[in-house]
């Protein structure tokens, strides 16, 4: 139930310092273990390479031991110090990594991410929004101003959302117990094409609606009709969640 990070590369230049950051970026992208990534964190300096390191740690299966590692703590401090230079893509990739790690330790970094997210909110693409909200749900980050900014942007930009983005944002709202009426009404007005939704998208979307106790008969009928056409493609967990949601909304 995640979109994955938006790929980004550090450019080559005539500056040897920047080129070293590019080498580190390439190394991190190829790394297959948290240990490999942590081995180079003290050299990381730019927004792109720091956000890539956090994202790849999430992908590499970071554990509680990783989160206690002093090198991970160093990376978080470097992340905080460079946050004023982060754009929407770096914010989303960093948050995606922390969310994948289920990093739930609060602190001043949350306020700093919130401020930078609000500053950069008009740069956020649909995938940045869904990734960041997914991460907030995974980490149970309940920063009202950041969530409001992300959801306002999602409402304004829903016509560019793919099914995965719609399902993730709805799932995230439900997981955060955030009954955002404006988002839900916008989803109804968007007249979604459920033929484009995968079974996982439909399952997560309807689970989110049911958890939020939001029912729109025409929309539930439309998604149910499409699910019946794809019933053989559902895995058991998706089917179980979907059936529970329909029963709850009935």
Short mmCIF file of C-alpha atoms in Angstrom, two decimals:
data_model
loop_
_atom_site.label_atom_id
_atom_site.label_comp_id
_atom_site.label_asym_id
_atom_site.label_seq_id
_atom_site.Cartn_x
_atom_site.Cartn_y
_atom_site.Cartn_z
CA UNK A 1 0.00 0.00 0.00
CA UNK A 2 2.71 2.45 -0.97
CA UNK A 3 3.64 4.34 -4.08
CA UNK A 4 7.40 4.17 -3.67
CA UNK A 5 9.81 7.01 -3.94
CA UNK A 6 10.27 9.29 -6.90
CA UNK A 7 13.69 8.59 -8.44
CA UNK A 8 16.27 11.34 -8.34
CA UNK A 9 19.94 11.60 -9.21
CA UNK A 10 22.72 13.89 -8.08
CA UNK A 11 24.19 15.50 -11.25
CA UNK A 12 27.86 15.29 -12.24
CA UNK A 13 29.72 18.61 -12.27
CA UNK A 14 33.19 20.14 -12.40
CA UNK A 15 33.13 20.36 -8.60
CA UNK A 16 34.92 17.37 -6.98
CA UNK A 17 32.83 17.77 -3.81
CA UNK A 18 29.60 17.49 -5.76
CA UNK A 19 30.99 14.58 -7.73
CA UNK A 20 31.76 12.78 -4.48
CA UNK A 21 28.11 13.24 -3.48
CA UNK A 22 27.15 11.74 -6.85
CA UNK A 23 29.40 8.73 -6.19
CA UNK A 24 27.80 8.27 -2.77
CA UNK A 25 24.35 8.57 -4.31
CA UNK A 26 25.14 5.80 -6.80
CA UNK A 27 26.60 3.63 -4.03
CA UNK A 28 23.49 4.05 -1.87
CA UNK A 29 21.17 3.26 -4.76
CA UNK A 30 22.97 -0.06 -5.22
CA UNK A 31 23.24 -0.85 -1.50
CA UNK A 32 21.30 -3.91 -0.38
CA UNK A 33 21.68 -3.63 3.40
CA UNK A 34 21.28 -0.95 6.07
CA UNK A 35 24.91 -1.53 7.09
CA UNK A 36 26.14 -0.57 3.63
CA UNK A 37 24.12 2.65 3.69
CA UNK A 38 25.12 3.56 7.24
CA UNK A 39 28.80 3.03 6.38
CA UNK A 40 28.89 6.28 4.40
CA UNK A 41 26.45 8.60 6.21
CA UNK A 42 29.15 10.84 7.67
CA UNK A 43 30.09 11.94 4.16
CA UNK A 44 26.55 12.80 3.06
CA UNK A 45 25.85 16.48 2.63
CA UNK A 46 23.29 17.35 -0.06
CA UNK A 47 19.50 17.18 0.11
CA UNK A 48 19.27 14.62 -2.70
CA UNK A 49 21.76 12.14 -1.27
CA UNK A 50 20.46 12.47 2.31
CA UNK A 51 16.87 11.86 1.22
CA UNK A 52 18.01 8.91 -0.90
CA UNK A 53 19.81 7.39 2.10
CA UNK A 54 16.69 7.62 4.26
CA UNK A 55 14.52 6.18 1.52
CA UNK A 56 16.89 3.30 0.83
CA UNK A 57 17.15 2.47 4.53
CA UNK A 58 13.40 1.92 4.49
CA UNK A 59 13.67 -0.28 1.41
CA UNK A 60 16.64 -2.24 2.78
CA UNK A 61 14.71 -3.53 5.78
CA UNK A 62 16.01 -1.33 8.59
CA UNK A 63 15.32 -2.80 12.02
CA UNK A 64 15.09 -1.55 15.59
CA UNK A 65 18.84 -2.13 15.80
CA UNK A 66 19.29 0.17 12.79
CA UNK A 67 17.21 2.87 14.46
CA UNK A 68 19.40 2.68 17.57
CA UNK A 69 22.63 2.84 15.57
CA UNK A 70 24.59 6.08 16.27
CA UNK A 71 25.16 6.44 12.52
CA UNK A 72 21.39 6.54 11.95
CA UNK A 73 21.12 9.22 14.63
CA UNK A 74 23.85 11.13 12.82
CA UNK A 75 21.90 10.83 9.56
CA UNK A 76 18.79 12.23 11.24
CA UNK A 77 20.78 15.19 12.55
CA UNK A 78 22.17 15.83 9.08
CA UNK A 79 18.62 15.51 7.70
CA UNK A 80 17.40 18.18 10.13
CA UNK A 81 20.27 20.53 9.37
CA UNK A 82 19.65 20.34 5.61
CA UNK A 83 15.83 20.43 5.72
CA UNK A 84 15.62 24.14 4.77
CA UNK A 85 17.11 23.12 1.39
CA UNK A 86 14.72 20.21 0.77
CA UNK A 87 12.17 20.41 -2.02
CA UNK A 88 8.97 18.42 -2.19
CA UNK A 89 10.64 15.38 -3.73
CA UNK A 90 13.31 15.17 -1.04
CA UNK A 91 10.71 15.63 1.70
CA UNK A 92 8.52 12.88 0.24
CA UNK A 93 11.41 10.44 -0.26
CA UNK A 94 12.76 11.03 3.25
CA UNK A 95 9.34 10.62 4.82
CA UNK A 96 8.69 7.50 2.77
CA UNK A 97 11.87 5.94 4.12
CA UNK A 98 11.10 6.87 7.72
CA UNK A 99 7.57 5.57 7.30
CA UNK A 100 8.81 2.28 5.89
CA UNK A 101 11.02 1.98 8.99
CA UNK A 102 8.01 2.72 11.24
CA UNK A 103 10.09 5.44 12.88
CA UNK A 104 7.82 6.77 15.62
CA UNK A 105 10.14 8.81 17.78
CA UNK A 106 8.90 12.38 17.94
CA UNK A 107 11.05 15.42 18.38
CA UNK A 108 11.81 18.73 16.78
CA UNK A 109 12.31 17.07 13.39
CA UNK A 110 8.51 16.72 13.09
CA UNK A 111 7.98 20.46 13.48
CA UNK A 112 10.80 21.14 11.02
CA UNK A 113 9.33 18.79 8.40
CA UNK A 114 5.93 20.38 8.92
CA UNK A 115 7.30 23.88 8.33
CA UNK A 116 9.23 22.86 5.22
CA UNK A 117 6.25 20.92 3.84
CA UNK A 118 4.05 23.99 4.21
CA UNK A 119 6.69 26.17 2.58
CA UNK A 120 7.01 23.83 -0.40
CA UNK A 121 3.43 22.58 -0.65
CA UNK A 122 2.77 24.10 -4.08
CA UNK A 123 5.65 22.01 -5.49
CA UNK A 124 4.12 18.72 -4.33
CA UNK A 125 3.14 16.36 -7.13
CA UNK A 126 0.40 13.74 -6.52
CA UNK A 127 2.95 11.01 -5.74
CA UNK A 128 4.75 13.31 -3.28
CA UNK A 129 1.44 13.90 -1.50
CA UNK A 130 0.43 10.25 -1.31
CA UNK A 131 3.91 9.14 -0.21
CA UNK A 132 4.06 11.76 2.53
CA UNK A 133 0.57 11.02 3.82
CA UNK A 134 1.31 7.28 3.73
CA UNK A 135 4.40 7.94 5.84
CA UNK A 136 2.48 10.13 8.29
CA UNK A 137 -0.02 7.29 8.75
CA UNK A 138 2.69 4.70 9.25
CA UNK A 139 4.44 6.89 11.83
CA UNK A 140 1.19 8.21 13.32
CA UNK A 141 2.35 11.80 12.83
CA UNK A 142 -0.57 14.00 13.81
CA UNK A 143 0.77 17.44 12.93
CA UNK A 144 -2.43 19.38 12.10
CA UNK A 145 -0.85 22.10 9.97
CA UNK A 146 1.16 19.68 7.84
CA UNK A 147 -1.81 17.34 7.33
CA UNK A 148 -4.07 20.27 6.45
CA UNK A 149 -1.59 21.57 3.88
CA UNK A 150 -1.15 18.13 2.29
CA UNK A 151 -4.89 17.45 2.10
CA UNK A 152 -5.71 20.90 0.75
CA UNK A 153 -3.18 20.32 -1.99
CA UNK A 154 -4.64 16.87 -2.66
CA UNK A 155 -8.14 18.34 -2.98
CA UNK A 156 -6.92 20.98 -5.42
CA UNK A 157 -4.97 18.47 -7.52
CA UNK A 158 -7.22 15.38 -7.48
CA UNK A 159 -7.75 15.47 -11.25
CA UNK A 160 -4.07 14.50 -11.67
CA UNK A 161 -4.24 11.66 -9.14
CA UNK A 162 -3.86 8.07 -10.28
CA UNK A 163 -5.92 5.32 -8.55
CA UNK A 164 -2.99 4.42 -6.31
CA UNK A 165 -2.71 8.01 -5.06
CA UNK A 166 -6.46 8.21 -4.33
CA UNK A 167 -6.48 4.92 -2.45
CA UNK A 168 -3.37 5.77 -0.41
CA UNK A 169 -4.64 9.20 0.64
CA UNK A 170 -8.00 7.71 1.68
CA UNK A 171 -6.25 4.85 3.51
CA UNK A 172 -3.95 7.33 5.27
CA UNK A 173 -6.86 9.50 6.42
CA UNK A 174 -8.56 6.42 7.86
CA UNK A 175 -5.39 5.15 9.54
CA UNK A 176 -4.87 8.58 11.11
CA UNK A 177 -8.59 8.70 12.09
CA UNK A 178 -8.75 11.95 10.14
CA UNK A 179 -12.32 12.41 8.93
CA UNK A 180 -11.56 15.03 6.30
CA UNK A 181 -14.94 15.86 4.82
CA UNK A 182 -13.53 18.04 2.06
CA UNK A 183 -11.30 15.23 0.75
CA UNK A 184 -14.17 12.74 0.84
CA UNK A 185 -16.53 15.10 -0.96
CA UNK A 186 -13.86 15.81 -3.55
CA UNK A 187 -13.45 12.07 -4.17
CA UNK A 188 -17.20 11.81 -4.82
CA UNK A 189 -17.21 14.80 -7.16
CA UNK A 190 -14.22 13.39 -9.08
CA UNK A 191 -16.39 10.53 -10.42
CA UNK A 192 -13.55 8.04 -10.23
CA UNK A 193 -13.06 5.45 -12.95
CA UNK A 194 -12.87 2.27 -10.89
CA UNK A 195 -12.01 0.25 -13.99
CA UNK A 196 -8.52 1.73 -13.57
CA UNK A 197 -8.24 0.57 -9.94
CA UNK A 198 -6.34 -2.61 -9.08
CA UNK A 199 -7.87 -4.98 -6.50
CA UNK A 200 -5.45 -3.59 -3.92
CA UNK A 201 -6.45 -0.01 -4.79
CA UNK A 202 -10.15 -0.87 -4.44
CA UNK A 203 -9.66 -2.78 -1.22
CA UNK A 204 -7.68 -0.01 0.47
CA UNK A 205 -9.99 2.69 -0.83
CA UNK A 206 -13.18 1.04 0.39
CA UNK A 207 -11.54 0.04 3.68
CA UNK A 208 -10.70 3.72 4.17
CA UNK A 209 -14.27 4.82 3.45
CA UNK A 210 -15.71 2.24 5.84
CA UNK A 211 -13.24 3.07 8.61
CA UNK A 212 -14.18 6.75 8.24
CA UNK A 213 -17.88 5.77 8.18
CA UNK A 214 -18.37 7.62 4.91
CA UNK A 215 -20.94 6.22 2.52
CA UNK A 216 -21.96 7.39 -0.93
CA UNK A 217 -24.35 4.87 -2.47
CA UNK A 218 -23.48 5.55 -6.11
CA UNK A 219 -19.75 5.31 -5.46
CA UNK A 220 -20.05 2.13 -3.39
CA UNK A 221 -22.20 0.58 -6.12
CA UNK A 222 -19.67 1.54 -8.81
CA UNK A 223 -16.66 0.15 -6.97
CA UNK A 224 -18.58 -3.00 -6.01
CA UNK A 225 -19.54 -3.60 -9.62
CA UNK A 226 -15.93 -3.26 -10.75
CA UNK A 227 -14.69 -5.50 -7.95
CA UNK A 228 -17.07 -8.25 -9.06
CA UNK A 229 -15.46 -8.16 -12.50
CA UNK A 230 -11.97 -8.55 -11.01
CA UNK A 231 -12.89 -10.90 -8.16
CA UNK A 232 -10.46 -13.60 -9.30
CA UNK A 233 -7.57 -11.15 -9.09
CA UNK A 234 -8.08 -10.36 -5.40
CA UNK A 235 -5.71 -11.98 -2.92
CA UNK A 236 -7.41 -13.25 0.28
CA UNK A 237 -6.46 -10.25 2.45
CA UNK A 238 -7.73 -7.78 -0.15
CA UNK A 239 -10.98 -9.69 -0.51
CA UNK A 240 -11.43 -9.93 3.26
CA UNK A 241 -10.88 -6.18 3.71
CA UNK A 242 -13.20 -5.39 0.81
CA UNK A 243 -16.02 -7.58 2.12
CA UNK A 244 -15.63 -6.17 5.62
CA UNK A 245 -15.84 -2.64 4.23
CA UNK A 246 -18.99 -3.31 2.19
CA UNK A 247 -20.65 -4.97 5.18
CA UNK A 248 -19.72 -2.01 7.39
CA UNK A 249 -21.07 0.47 4.85
CA UNK A 250 -24.32 -1.49 4.37
#
